[in-house]
PDB file of C-alpha atoms and ligand atoms in Angstrom:
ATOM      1  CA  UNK P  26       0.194 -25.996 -11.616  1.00  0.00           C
ATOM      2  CA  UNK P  27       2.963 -24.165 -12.446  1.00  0.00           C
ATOM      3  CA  UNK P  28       1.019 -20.994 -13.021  1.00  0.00           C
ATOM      4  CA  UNK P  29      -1.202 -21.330 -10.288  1.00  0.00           C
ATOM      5  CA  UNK P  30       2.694 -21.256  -8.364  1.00  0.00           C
ATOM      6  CA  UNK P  31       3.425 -17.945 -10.121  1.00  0.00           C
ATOM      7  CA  UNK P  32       0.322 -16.874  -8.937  1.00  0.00           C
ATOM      8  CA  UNK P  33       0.880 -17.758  -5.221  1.00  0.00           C
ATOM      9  CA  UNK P  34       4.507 -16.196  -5.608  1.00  0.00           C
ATOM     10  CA  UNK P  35       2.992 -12.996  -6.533  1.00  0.00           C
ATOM     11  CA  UNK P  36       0.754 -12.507  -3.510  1.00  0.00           C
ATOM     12  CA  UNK P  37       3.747 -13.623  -1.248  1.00  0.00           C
ATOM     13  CA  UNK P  38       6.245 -11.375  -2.791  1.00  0.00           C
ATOM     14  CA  UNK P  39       3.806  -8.198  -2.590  1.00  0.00           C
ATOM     15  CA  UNK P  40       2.294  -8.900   1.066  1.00  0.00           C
ATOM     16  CA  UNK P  41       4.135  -6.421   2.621  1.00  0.00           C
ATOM     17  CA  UNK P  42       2.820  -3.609   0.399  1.00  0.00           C
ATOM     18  CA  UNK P  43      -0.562  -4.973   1.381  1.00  0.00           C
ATOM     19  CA  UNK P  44      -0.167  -4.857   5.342  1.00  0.00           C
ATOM     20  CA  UNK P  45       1.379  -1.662   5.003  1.00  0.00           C
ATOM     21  CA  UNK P  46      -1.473  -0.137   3.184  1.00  0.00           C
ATOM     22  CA  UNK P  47      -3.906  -1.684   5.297  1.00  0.00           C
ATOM     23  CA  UNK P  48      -2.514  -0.853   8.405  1.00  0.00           C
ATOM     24  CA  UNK P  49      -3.021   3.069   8.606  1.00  0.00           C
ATOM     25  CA  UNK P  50      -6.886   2.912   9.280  1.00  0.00           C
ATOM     26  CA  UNK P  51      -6.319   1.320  12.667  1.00  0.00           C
ATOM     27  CA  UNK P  52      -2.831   3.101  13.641  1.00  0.00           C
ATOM     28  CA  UNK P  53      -3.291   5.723  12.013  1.00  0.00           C
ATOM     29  CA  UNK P  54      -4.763   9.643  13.110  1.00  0.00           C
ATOM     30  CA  UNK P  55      -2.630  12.271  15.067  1.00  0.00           C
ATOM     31  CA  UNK P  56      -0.662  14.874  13.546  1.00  0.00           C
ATOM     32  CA  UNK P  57      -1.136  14.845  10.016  1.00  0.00           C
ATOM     33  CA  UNK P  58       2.324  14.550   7.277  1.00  0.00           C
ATOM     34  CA  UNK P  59       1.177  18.231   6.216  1.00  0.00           C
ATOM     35  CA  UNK P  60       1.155  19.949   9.158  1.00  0.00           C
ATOM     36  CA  UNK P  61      -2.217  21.427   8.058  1.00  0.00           C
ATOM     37  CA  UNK P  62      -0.920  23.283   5.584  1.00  0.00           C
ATOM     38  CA  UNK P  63      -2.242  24.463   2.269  1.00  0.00           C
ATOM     39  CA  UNK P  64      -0.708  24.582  -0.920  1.00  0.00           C
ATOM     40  CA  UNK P  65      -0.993  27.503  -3.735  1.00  0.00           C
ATOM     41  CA  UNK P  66      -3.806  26.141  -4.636  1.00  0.00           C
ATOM     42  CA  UNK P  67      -5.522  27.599  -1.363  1.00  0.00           C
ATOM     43  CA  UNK P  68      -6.672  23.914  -0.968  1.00  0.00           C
ATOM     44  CA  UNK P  69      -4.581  20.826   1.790  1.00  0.00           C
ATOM     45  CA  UNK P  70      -1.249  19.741   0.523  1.00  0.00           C
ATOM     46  CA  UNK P  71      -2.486  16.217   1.695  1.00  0.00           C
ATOM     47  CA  UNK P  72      -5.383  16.610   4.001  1.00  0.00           C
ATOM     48  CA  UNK P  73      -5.958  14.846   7.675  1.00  0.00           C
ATOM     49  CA  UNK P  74      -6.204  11.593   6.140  1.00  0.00           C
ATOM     50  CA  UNK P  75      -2.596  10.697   5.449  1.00  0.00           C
ATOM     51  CA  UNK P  76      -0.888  11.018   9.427  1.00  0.00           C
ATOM     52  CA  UNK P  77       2.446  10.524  10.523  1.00  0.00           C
ATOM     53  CA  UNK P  78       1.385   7.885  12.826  1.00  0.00           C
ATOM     54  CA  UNK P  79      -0.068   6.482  10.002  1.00  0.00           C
ATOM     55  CA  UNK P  80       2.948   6.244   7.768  1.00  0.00           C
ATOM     56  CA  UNK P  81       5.402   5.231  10.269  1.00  0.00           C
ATOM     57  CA  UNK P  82       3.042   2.586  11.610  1.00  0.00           C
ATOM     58  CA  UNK P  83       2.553   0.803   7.972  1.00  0.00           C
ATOM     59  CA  UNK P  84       6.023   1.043   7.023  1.00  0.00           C
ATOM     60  CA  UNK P  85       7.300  -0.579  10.409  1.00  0.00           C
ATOM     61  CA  UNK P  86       4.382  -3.299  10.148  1.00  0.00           C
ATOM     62  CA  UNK P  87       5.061  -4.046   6.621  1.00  0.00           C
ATOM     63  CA  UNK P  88       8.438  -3.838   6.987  1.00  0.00           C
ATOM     64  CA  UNK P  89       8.511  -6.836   9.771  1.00  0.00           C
ATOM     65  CA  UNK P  90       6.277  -8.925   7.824  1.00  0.00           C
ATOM     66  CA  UNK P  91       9.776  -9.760   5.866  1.00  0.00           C
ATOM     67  CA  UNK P  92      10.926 -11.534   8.804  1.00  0.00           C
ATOM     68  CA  UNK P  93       8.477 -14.242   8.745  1.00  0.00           C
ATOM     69  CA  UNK P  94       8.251 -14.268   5.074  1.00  0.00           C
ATOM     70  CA  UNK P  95      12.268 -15.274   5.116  1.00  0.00           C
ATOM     71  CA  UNK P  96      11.965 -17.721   8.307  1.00  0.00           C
ATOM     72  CA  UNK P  97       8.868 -19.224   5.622  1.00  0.00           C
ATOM     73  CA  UNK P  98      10.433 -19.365   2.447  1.00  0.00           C
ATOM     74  CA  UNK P  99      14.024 -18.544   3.098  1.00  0.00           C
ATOM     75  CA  UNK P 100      15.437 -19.649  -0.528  1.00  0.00           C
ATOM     76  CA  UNK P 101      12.633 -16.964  -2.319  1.00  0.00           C
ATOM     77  CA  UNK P 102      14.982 -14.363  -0.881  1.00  0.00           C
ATOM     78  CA  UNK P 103      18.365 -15.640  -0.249  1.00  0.00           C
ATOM     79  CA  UNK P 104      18.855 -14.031   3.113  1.00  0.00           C
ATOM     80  CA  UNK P 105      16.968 -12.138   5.751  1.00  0.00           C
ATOM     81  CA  UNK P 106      18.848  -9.110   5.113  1.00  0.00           C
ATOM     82  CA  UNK P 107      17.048  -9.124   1.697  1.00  0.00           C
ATOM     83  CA  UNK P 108      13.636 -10.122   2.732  1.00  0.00           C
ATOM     84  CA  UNK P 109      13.481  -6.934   5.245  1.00  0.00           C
ATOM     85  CA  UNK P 110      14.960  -4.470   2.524  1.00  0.00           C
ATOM     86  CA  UNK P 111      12.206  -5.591   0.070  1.00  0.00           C
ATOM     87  CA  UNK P 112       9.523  -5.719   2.496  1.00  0.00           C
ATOM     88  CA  UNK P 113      10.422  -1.758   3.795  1.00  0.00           C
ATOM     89  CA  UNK P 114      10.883  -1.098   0.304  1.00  0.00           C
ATOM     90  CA  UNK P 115       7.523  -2.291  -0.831  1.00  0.00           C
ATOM     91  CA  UNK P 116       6.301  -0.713   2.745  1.00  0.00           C
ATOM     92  CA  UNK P 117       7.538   2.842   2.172  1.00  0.00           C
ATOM     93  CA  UNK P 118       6.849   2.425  -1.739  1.00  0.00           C
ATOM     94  CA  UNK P 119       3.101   1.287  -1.191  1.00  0.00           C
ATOM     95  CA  UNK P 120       2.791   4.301   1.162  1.00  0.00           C
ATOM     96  CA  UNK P 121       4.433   6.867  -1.022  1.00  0.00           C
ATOM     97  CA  UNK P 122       2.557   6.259  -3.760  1.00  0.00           C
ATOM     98  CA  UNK P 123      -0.710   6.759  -1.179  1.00  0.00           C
ATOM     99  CA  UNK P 124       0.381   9.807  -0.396  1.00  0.00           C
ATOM    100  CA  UNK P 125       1.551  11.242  -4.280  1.00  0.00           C
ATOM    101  CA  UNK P 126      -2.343   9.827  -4.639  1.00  0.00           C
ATOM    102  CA  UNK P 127      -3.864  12.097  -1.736  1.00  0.00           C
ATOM    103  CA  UNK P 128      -1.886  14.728  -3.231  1.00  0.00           C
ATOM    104  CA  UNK P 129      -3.286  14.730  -6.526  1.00  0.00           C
ATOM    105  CA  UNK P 130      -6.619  14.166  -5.375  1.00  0.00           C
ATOM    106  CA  UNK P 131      -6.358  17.537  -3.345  1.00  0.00           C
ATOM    107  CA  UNK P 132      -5.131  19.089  -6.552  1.00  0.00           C
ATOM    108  CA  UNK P 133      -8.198  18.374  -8.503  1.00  0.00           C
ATOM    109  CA  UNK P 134     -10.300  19.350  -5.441  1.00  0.00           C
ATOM    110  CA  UNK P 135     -11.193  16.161  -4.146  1.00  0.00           C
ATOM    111  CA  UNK P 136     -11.885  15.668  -0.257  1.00  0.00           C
ATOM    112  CA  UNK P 137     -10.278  13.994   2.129  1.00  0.00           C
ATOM    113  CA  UNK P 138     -11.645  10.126   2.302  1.00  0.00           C
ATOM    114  CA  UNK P 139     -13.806  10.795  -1.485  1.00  0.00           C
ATOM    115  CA  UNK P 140     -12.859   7.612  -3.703  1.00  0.00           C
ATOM    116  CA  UNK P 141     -10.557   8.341  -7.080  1.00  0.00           C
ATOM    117  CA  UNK P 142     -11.280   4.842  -8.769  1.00  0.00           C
ATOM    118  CA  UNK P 143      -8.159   3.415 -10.140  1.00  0.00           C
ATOM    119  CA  UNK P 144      -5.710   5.942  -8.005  1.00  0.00           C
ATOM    120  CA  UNK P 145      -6.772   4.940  -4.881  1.00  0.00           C
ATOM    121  CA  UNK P 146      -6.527   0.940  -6.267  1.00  0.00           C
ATOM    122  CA  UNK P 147      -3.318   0.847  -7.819  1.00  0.00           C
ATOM    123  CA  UNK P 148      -1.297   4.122  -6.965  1.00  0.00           C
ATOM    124  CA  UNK P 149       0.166   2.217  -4.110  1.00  0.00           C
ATOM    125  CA  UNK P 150       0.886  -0.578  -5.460  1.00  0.00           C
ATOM    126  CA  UNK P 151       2.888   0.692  -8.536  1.00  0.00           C
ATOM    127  CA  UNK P 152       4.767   2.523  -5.867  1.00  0.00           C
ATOM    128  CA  UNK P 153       5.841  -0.332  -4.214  1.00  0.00           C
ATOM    129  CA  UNK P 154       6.758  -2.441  -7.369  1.00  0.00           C
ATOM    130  CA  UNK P 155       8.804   0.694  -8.709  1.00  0.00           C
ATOM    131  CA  UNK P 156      11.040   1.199  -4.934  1.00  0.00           C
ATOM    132  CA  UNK P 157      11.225  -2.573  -5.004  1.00  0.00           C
ATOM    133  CA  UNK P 158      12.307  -3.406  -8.240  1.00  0.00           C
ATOM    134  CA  UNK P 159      16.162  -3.127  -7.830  1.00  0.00           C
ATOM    135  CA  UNK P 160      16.182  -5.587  -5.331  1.00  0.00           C
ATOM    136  CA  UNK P 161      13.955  -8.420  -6.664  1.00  0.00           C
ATOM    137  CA  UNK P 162      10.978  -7.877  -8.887  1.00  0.00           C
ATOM    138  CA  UNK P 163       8.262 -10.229 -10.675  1.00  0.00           C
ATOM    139  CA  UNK P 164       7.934 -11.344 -14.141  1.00  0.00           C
ATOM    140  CA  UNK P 165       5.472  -8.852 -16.534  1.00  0.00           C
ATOM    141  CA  UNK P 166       2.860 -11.687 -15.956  1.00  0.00           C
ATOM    142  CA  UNK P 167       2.841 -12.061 -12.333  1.00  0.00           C
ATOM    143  CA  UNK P 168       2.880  -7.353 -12.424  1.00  0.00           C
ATOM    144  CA  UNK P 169      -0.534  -8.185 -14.751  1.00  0.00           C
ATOM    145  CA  UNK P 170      -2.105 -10.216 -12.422  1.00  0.00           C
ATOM    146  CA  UNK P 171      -1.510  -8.158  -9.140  1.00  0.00           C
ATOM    147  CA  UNK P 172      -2.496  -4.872 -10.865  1.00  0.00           C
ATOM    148  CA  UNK P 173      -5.814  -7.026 -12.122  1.00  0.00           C
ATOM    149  CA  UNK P 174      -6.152  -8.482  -8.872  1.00  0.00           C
ATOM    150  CA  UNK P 175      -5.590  -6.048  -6.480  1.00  0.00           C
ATOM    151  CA  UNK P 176      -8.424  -3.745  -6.933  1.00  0.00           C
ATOM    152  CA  UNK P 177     -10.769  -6.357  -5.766  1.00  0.00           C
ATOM    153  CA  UNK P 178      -8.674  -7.488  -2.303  1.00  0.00           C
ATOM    154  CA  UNK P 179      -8.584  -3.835  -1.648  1.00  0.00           C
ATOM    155  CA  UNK P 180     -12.399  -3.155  -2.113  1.00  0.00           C
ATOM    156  CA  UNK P 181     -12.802  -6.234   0.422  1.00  0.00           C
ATOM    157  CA  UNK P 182     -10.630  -5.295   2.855  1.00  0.00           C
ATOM    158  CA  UNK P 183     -11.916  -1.479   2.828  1.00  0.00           C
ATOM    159  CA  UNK P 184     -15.339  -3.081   2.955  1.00  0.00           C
ATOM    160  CA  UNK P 185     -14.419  -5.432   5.944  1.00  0.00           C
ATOM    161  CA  UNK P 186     -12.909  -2.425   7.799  1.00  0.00           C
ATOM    162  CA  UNK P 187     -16.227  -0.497   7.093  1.00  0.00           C
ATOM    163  CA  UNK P 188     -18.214  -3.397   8.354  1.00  0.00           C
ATOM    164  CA  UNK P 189     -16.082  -3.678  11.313  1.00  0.00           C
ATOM    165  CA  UNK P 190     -16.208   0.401  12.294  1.00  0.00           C
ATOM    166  CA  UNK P 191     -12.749   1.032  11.494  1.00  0.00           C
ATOM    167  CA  UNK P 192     -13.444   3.104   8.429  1.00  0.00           C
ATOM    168  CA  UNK P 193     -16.850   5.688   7.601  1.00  0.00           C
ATOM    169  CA  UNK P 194     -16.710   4.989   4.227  1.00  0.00           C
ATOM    170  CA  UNK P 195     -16.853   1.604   2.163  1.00  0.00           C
ATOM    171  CA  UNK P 196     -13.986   2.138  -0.145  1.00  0.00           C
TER     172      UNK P 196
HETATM  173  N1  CTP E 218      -4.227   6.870   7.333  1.00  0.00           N
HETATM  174  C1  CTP E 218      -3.288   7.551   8.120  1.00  0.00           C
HETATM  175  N2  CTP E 218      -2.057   7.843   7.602  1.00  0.00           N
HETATM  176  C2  CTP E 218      -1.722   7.497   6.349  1.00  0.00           C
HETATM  177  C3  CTP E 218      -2.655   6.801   5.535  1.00  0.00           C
HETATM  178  C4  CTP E 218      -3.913   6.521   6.058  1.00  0.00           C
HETATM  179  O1  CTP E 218      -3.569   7.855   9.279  1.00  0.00           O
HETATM  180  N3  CTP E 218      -0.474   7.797   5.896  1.00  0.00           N
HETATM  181  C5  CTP E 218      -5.537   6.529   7.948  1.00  0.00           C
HETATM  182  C6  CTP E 218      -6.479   7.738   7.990  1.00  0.00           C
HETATM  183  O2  CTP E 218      -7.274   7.631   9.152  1.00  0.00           O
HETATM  184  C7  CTP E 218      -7.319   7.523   6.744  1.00  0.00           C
HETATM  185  C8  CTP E 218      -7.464   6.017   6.710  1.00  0.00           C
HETATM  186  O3  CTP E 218      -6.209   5.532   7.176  1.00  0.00           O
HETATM  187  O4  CTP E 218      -8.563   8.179   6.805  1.00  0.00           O
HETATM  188  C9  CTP E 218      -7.787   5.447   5.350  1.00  0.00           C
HETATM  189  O5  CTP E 218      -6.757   5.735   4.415  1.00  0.00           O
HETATM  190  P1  CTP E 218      -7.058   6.326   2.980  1.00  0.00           P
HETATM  191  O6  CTP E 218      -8.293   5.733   2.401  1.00  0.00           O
HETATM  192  O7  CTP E 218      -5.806   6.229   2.213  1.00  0.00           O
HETATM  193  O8  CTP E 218      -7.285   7.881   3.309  1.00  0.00           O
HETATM  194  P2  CTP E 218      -8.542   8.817   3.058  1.00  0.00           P
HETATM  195  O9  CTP E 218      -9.110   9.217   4.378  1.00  0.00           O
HETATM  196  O10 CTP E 218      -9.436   8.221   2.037  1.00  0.00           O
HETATM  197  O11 CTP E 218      -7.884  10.140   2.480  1.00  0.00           O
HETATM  198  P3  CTP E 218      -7.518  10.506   0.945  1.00  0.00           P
HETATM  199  O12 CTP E 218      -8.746  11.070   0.325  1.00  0.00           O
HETATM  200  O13 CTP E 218      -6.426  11.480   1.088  1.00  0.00           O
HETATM  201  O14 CTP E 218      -7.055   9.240   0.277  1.00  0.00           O
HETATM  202 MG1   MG E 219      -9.738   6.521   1.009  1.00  0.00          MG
END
């Protein structure tokens, strides 16, 4: 029971990563972060995929998921102040590390929207636990499970958005 409860924690704690990586395909598009520009490598510093509307639009979503989350479970973070720092912190984090992933991806010539199995899984989420970790993190089990776990709810949900038009491409 007890682990099952760690388990549960875990999912809570990260859920604003989660929303905030989720929520570019449907606010995203506009202007895109690199301006269009190329880097030495004659090839997109980050390509049309990773928008400013995009960004800001995640972080503020996943950012005000902390508000609920504190009004929920108030003593998990002590005080609301807290619960919206770790929620934009796991926001911008899970974001970042999206768009260090795009950039490597254009590095080793990859276009915009192919998959890059493991970096496009778990590059964001890393990010997130790394920005977050000063200000509350999980125990090295609960960190196992999420990276183990995560892959799969992100196939889903990039397989529901496919399903539901939102996204070209199943991944
Ligand atoms: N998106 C965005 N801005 C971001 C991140 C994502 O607008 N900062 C939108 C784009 O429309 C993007 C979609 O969300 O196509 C899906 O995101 P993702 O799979 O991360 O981008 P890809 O198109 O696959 O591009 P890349 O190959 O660079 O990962
Ligand atoms: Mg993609």
């Amino acid at each position: 029971m007890e682990f099952i409860s760690s388990l549960l924690w875990a999912f809570w704690y990260i859920l604003p990563a989660y929303v905030a990586n989720a929520s570019p395909v449907l606010v995203g598009g506009g202007r895109p972060i690199d301006g269009g520009r190329l880097w030495k490598d004659g090839r997109r510093v980050l390509g049309d995929g990773k928008t400013w509307r995009g960004l800001i639009g995640g972080v503020s979503l996943g950012t005000a998921v902390g508000v609920p989350q504190y009004f929920i479970t108030p003593d998990f973070y002590g005080s609301l102040k807290t619960a919206i720092v770790l929620a934009f912190l796991l926001s911008f984090g899970a974001l970042l590390g999206d768009l260090v992933g795009s950039f490597i991806k254009r590095r080793v010539n990859l276009p915009r929207g192919a998959p890059a199995v493991g970096l496009d899984q778990l590059g964001f989420l890393i990010s997130a636990l790394a920005l977050a970790y000063p200000v509350k993190t999980l125990d090295s089990g609960q960190i196992i499970f999420l990276l183990i776990v995560s892959p799969f709810i992100h196939w889903g949900a990039n397989y529901f958005a496919y399903k539901m038009g939102w996204k070209s491409v199943p991944w």
